[in-house]
Amino acid sequence: MNKRKQQAIETKQRLLDAADALVKEKGFDDMSVDDIVTACGVAKGTFYHYFESKADLLVYLTRAPYDELKRKFAATEGKPYLERLRAFMREWFRMVEKYNLHFTVLQNRITLLQGIPQTRSQSQIDQGRAMLLHCLKGAVQSGELRADTPVETVSLALIFSMQGSAVYQTQNPESFDVAAWSADFIPLVFDSILSPYLTQT
């Protein structure tokens, strides 16, 4: 990667970080593009070089945790697929614990806005399921899971269960322990859902 491209990535990330901090401090509606560029020390035109509008930026903010999750998932490349699946679920629950309440506020705000390109927004369920499905299909191809494993159904069952815990956490942030739940949930997946399809026990 050349220096110019690296600087562009860093500038865009600075804008995202500043916007994220301002949303937490002031709320989305009270945050302006001027606030963001002032916090970054860049010209207003720089903002519009990377984002079409303040609403467009909101989509990027909601994608940021998943981009982080994808980077961590990519770092497990080469390991056995079922090990990658466990690692993905652990990281997913860590993401929920870290970002979920703030993420939900942003996601709900998106649904109230018009004019956001739909191609830039992908649901939490779709993003999570794609990574789960990749692991499950890879596990079948590598022989870790039987060829008749219903990977489509299993991936949906897993992401629906995982997403359900995220929704519950937003409603019960003080009483629901995400880390404790993930410690129970992950073994349950392998002991009950995947156990019938494991080629080695």
GROMACS .gro file of C-alpha atoms in nm:
model
  201
    1MET     CA    1   0.000   0.000   0.000
    2ASN     CA    2   0.147   0.336  -0.100
    3LYS     CA    3   0.176   0.631   0.136
    4ARG     CA    4  -0.108   0.829  -0.022
    5LYS     CA    5  -0.355   0.543   0.008
    6GLN     CA    6  -0.252   0.481   0.369
    7GLN     CA    7  -0.304   0.850   0.452
    8ALA     CA    8  -0.651   0.839   0.294
    9ILE     CA    9  -0.745   0.538   0.508
   10GLU     CA   10  -0.617   0.712   0.820
   11THR     CA   11  -0.804   1.035   0.741
   12LYS     CA   12  -1.130   0.852   0.686
   13GLN     CA   13  -1.084   0.664   1.012
   14ARG     CA   14  -1.015   0.990   1.198
   15LEU     CA   15  -1.342   1.130   1.066
   16LEU     CA   16  -1.527   0.817   1.175
   17ASP     CA   17  -1.368   0.819   1.519
   18ALA     CA   18  -1.452   1.187   1.569
   19ALA     CA   19  -1.810   1.135   1.454
   20ASP     CA   20  -1.853   0.834   1.681
   21ALA     CA   21  -1.730   1.032   1.982
   22LEU     CA   22  -1.957   1.326   1.895
   23VAL     CA   23  -2.261   1.102   1.856
   24LYS     CA   24  -2.199   0.965   2.205
   25GLU     CA   25  -2.147   1.316   2.344
   26LYS     CA   26  -2.414   1.519   2.164
   27GLY     CA   27  -2.642   1.275   1.982
   28PHE     CA   28  -2.666   1.233   1.606
   29ASP     CA   29  -2.913   1.515   1.544
   30ASP     CA   30  -2.709   1.773   1.736
   31MET     CA   31  -2.381   1.676   1.573
   32SER     CA   32  -2.290   1.869   1.259
   33VAL     CA   33  -2.040   1.811   0.980
   34ASP     CA   34  -1.866   2.128   1.102
   35ASP     CA   35  -1.825   1.965   1.444
   36ILE     CA   36  -1.665   1.660   1.286
   37VAL     CA   37  -1.415   1.843   1.067
   38THR     CA   38  -1.325   2.082   1.350
   39ALA     CA   39  -1.252   1.787   1.577
   40CYS     CA   40  -1.027   1.638   1.306
   41GLY     CA   41  -0.866   1.963   1.195
   42VAL     CA   42  -0.952   1.909   0.827
   43ALA     CA   43  -1.142   2.108   0.567
   44LYS     CA   44  -1.515   2.050   0.516
   45GLY     CA   45  -1.446   1.934   0.162
   46THR     CA   46  -1.240   1.650   0.305
   47PHE     CA   47  -1.549   1.516   0.478
   48TYR     CA   48  -1.746   1.515   0.153
   49HIS     CA   49  -1.460   1.344  -0.027
   50TYR     CA   50  -1.524   1.036   0.188
   51PHE     CA   51  -1.895   1.064   0.272
   52GLU     CA   52  -2.192   1.185   0.072
   53SER     CA   53  -2.370   1.322   0.378
   54LYS     CA   54  -2.397   1.299   0.753
   55ALA     CA   55  -2.656   1.023   0.705
   56ASP     CA   56  -2.414   0.833   0.482
   57LEU     CA   57  -2.151   0.849   0.755
   58LEU     CA   58  -2.399   0.691   0.997
   59VAL     CA   59  -2.399   0.372   0.791
   60TYR     CA   60  -2.021   0.352   0.813
   61LEU     CA   61  -2.039   0.396   1.191
   62THR     CA   62  -2.273   0.099   1.225
   63ARG     CA   63  -2.046  -0.109   1.003
   64ALA     CA   64  -1.730  -0.034   1.202
   65PRO     CA   65  -1.775  -0.308   1.467
   66TYR     CA   66  -1.837  -0.564   1.194
   67ASP     CA   67  -1.532  -0.448   1.001
   68GLU     CA   68  -1.330  -0.507   1.318
   69LEU     CA   69  -1.490  -0.849   1.359
   70LYS     CA   70  -1.408  -0.940   0.997
   71ARG     CA   71  -1.044  -0.841   1.044
   72LYS     CA   72  -1.016  -1.063   1.351
   73PHE     CA   73  -1.193  -1.345   1.168
   74ALA     CA   74  -0.954  -1.314   0.872
   75ALA     CA   75  -0.662  -1.346   1.115
   76THR     CA   76  -0.776  -1.702   1.196
   77GLU     CA   77  -0.728  -1.814   0.834
   78GLY     CA   78  -0.551  -2.148   0.815
   79LYS     CA   79  -0.678  -2.283   1.145
   80PRO     CA   80  -0.934  -2.569   1.161
   81TYR     CA   81  -1.279  -2.440   1.071
   82LEU     CA   82  -1.446  -2.547   1.394
   83GLU     CA   83  -1.174  -2.365   1.588
   84ARG     CA   84  -1.243  -2.060   1.371
   85LEU     CA   85  -1.614  -2.096   1.444
   86ARG     CA   86  -1.552  -2.092   1.819
   87ALA     CA   87  -1.320  -1.792   1.783
   88PHE     CA   88  -1.576  -1.608   1.572
   89MET     CA   89  -1.852  -1.660   1.829
   90ARG     CA   90  -1.627  -1.546   2.114
   91GLU     CA   91  -1.537  -1.229   1.925
   92TRP     CA   92  -1.900  -1.170   1.825
   93PHE     CA   93  -2.012  -1.175   2.188
   94ARG     CA   94  -1.721  -0.948   2.285
   95MET     CA   95  -1.842  -0.707   2.017
   96VAL     CA   96  -2.195  -0.720   2.158
   97GLU     CA   97  -2.064  -0.644   2.505
   98LYS     CA   98  -1.853  -0.352   2.380
   99TYR     CA   99  -2.072  -0.189   2.115
  100ASN     CA  100  -2.426  -0.319   2.136
  101LEU     CA  101  -2.610  -0.037   2.312
  102HIS     CA  102  -2.443   0.238   2.109
  103PHE     CA  103  -2.477   0.034   1.788
  104THR     CA  104  -2.851  -0.014   1.845
  105VAL     CA  105  -2.905   0.360   1.884
  106LEU     CA  106  -2.726   0.424   1.555
  107GLN     CA  107  -2.907   0.145   1.373
  108ASN     CA  108  -3.245   0.270   1.489
  109ARG     CA  109  -3.154   0.619   1.368
  110ILE     CA  110  -3.079   0.481   1.022
  111THR     CA  111  -3.431   0.342   0.992
  112LEU     CA  112  -3.568   0.694   1.040
  113LEU     CA  113  -3.354   0.851   0.770
  114GLN     CA  114  -3.419   0.863   0.398
  115GLY     CA  115  -3.173   0.857   0.113
  116ILE     CA  116  -2.914   0.618   0.254
  117PRO     CA  117  -2.786   0.391  -0.026
  118GLN     CA  118  -2.915   0.045   0.059
  119THR     CA  119  -2.607  -0.117  -0.092
  120ARG     CA  120  -2.400   0.035   0.186
  121SER     CA  121  -2.608  -0.108   0.465
  122GLN     CA  122  -2.609  -0.476   0.547
  123SER     CA  123  -2.794  -0.615   0.844
  124GLN     CA  124  -2.616  -0.753   1.148
  125ILE     CA  125  -2.780  -1.089   1.082
  126ASP     CA  126  -2.659  -1.106   0.720
  127GLN     CA  127  -2.301  -1.010   0.810
  128GLY     CA  128  -2.280  -1.252   1.100
  129ARG     CA  129  -2.445  -1.534   0.911
  130ALA     CA  130  -2.204  -1.500   0.618
  131MET     CA  131  -1.908  -1.564   0.849
  132LEU     CA  132  -2.081  -1.853   1.024
  133LEU     CA  133  -2.174  -2.009   0.691
  134HIS     CA  134  -1.816  -1.975   0.568
  135CYS     CA  135  -1.693  -2.170   0.872
  136LEU     CA  136  -1.958  -2.438   0.843
  137LYS     CA  137  -1.907  -2.494   0.471
  138GLY     CA  138  -1.531  -2.500   0.522
  139ALA     CA  139  -1.570  -2.755   0.801
  140VAL     CA  140  -1.771  -2.980   0.569
  141GLN     CA  141  -1.513  -2.945   0.289
  142SER     CA  142  -1.226  -3.018   0.528
  143GLY     CA  143  -1.401  -3.323   0.674
  144GLU     CA  144  -1.452  -3.174   1.021
  145LEU     CA  145  -1.829  -3.196   0.970
  146ARG     CA  146  -2.024  -3.462   0.783
  147ALA     CA  147  -2.126  -3.396   0.424
  148ASP     CA  148  -2.496  -3.401   0.518
  149THR     CA  149  -2.461  -3.118   0.772
  150PRO     CA  150  -2.748  -2.872   0.704
  151VAL     CA  151  -2.516  -2.570   0.699
  152GLU     CA  152  -2.778  -2.323   0.577
  153THR     CA  153  -3.019  -2.414   0.857
  154VAL     CA  154  -2.749  -2.432   1.122
  155SER     CA  155  -2.607  -2.091   1.027
  156LEU     CA  156  -2.953  -1.935   1.059
  157ALA     CA  157  -3.020  -2.109   1.390
  158LEU     CA  158  -2.691  -1.981   1.529
  159ILE     CA  159  -2.720  -1.622   1.414
  160PHE     CA  160  -3.083  -1.598   1.524
  161SER     CA  161  -2.984  -1.721   1.870
  162MET     CA  162  -2.684  -1.491   1.887
  163GLN     CA  163  -2.877  -1.189   1.763
  164GLY     CA  164  -3.156  -1.265   2.007
  165SER     CA  165  -2.910  -1.235   2.294
  166ALA     CA  166  -2.795  -0.898   2.157
  167VAL     CA  167  -3.153  -0.771   2.149
  168TYR     CA  168  -3.214  -0.898   2.502
  169GLN     CA  169  -2.898  -0.723   2.621
  170THR     CA  170  -3.024  -0.386   2.495
  171GLN     CA  171  -3.339  -0.435   2.702
  172ASN     CA  172  -3.159  -0.563   3.012
  173PRO     CA  173  -2.813  -0.401   3.009
  174GLU     CA  174  -2.767  -0.412   3.385
  175SER     CA  175  -2.879  -0.769   3.449
  176PHE     CA  176  -2.772  -0.964   3.139
  177ASP     CA  177  -2.409  -1.080   3.148
  178VAL     CA  178  -2.304  -1.125   2.785
  179ALA     CA  179  -1.970  -1.287   2.872
  180ALA     CA  180  -2.134  -1.543   3.100
  181TRP     CA  181  -2.396  -1.621   2.836
  182SER     CA  182  -2.135  -1.670   2.565
  183ALA     CA  183  -1.943  -1.911   2.792
  184ASP     CA  184  -2.261  -2.121   2.818
  185PHE     CA  185  -2.376  -2.075   2.459
  186ILE     CA  186  -2.061  -2.176   2.270
  187PRO     CA  187  -2.024  -2.523   2.430
  188LEU     CA  188  -2.398  -2.574   2.380
  189VAL     CA  189  -2.353  -2.520   2.005
  190PHE     CA  190  -2.092  -2.794   1.981
  191ASP     CA  191  -2.253  -3.028   2.234
  192SER     CA  192  -2.604  -3.019   2.093
  193ILE     CA  193  -2.640  -2.848   1.754
  194LEU     CA  194  -2.320  -2.967   1.587
  195SER     CA  195  -2.254  -3.287   1.780
  196PRO     CA  196  -2.458  -3.513   1.546
  197TYR     CA  197  -2.251  -3.390   1.248
  198LEU     CA  198  -1.899  -3.404   1.392
  199THR     CA  199  -1.676  -3.656   1.215
  200GLN     CA  200  -1.454  -3.684   1.522
  201THR     CA  201  -1.567  -3.667   1.885
   0.00000   0.00000   0.00000
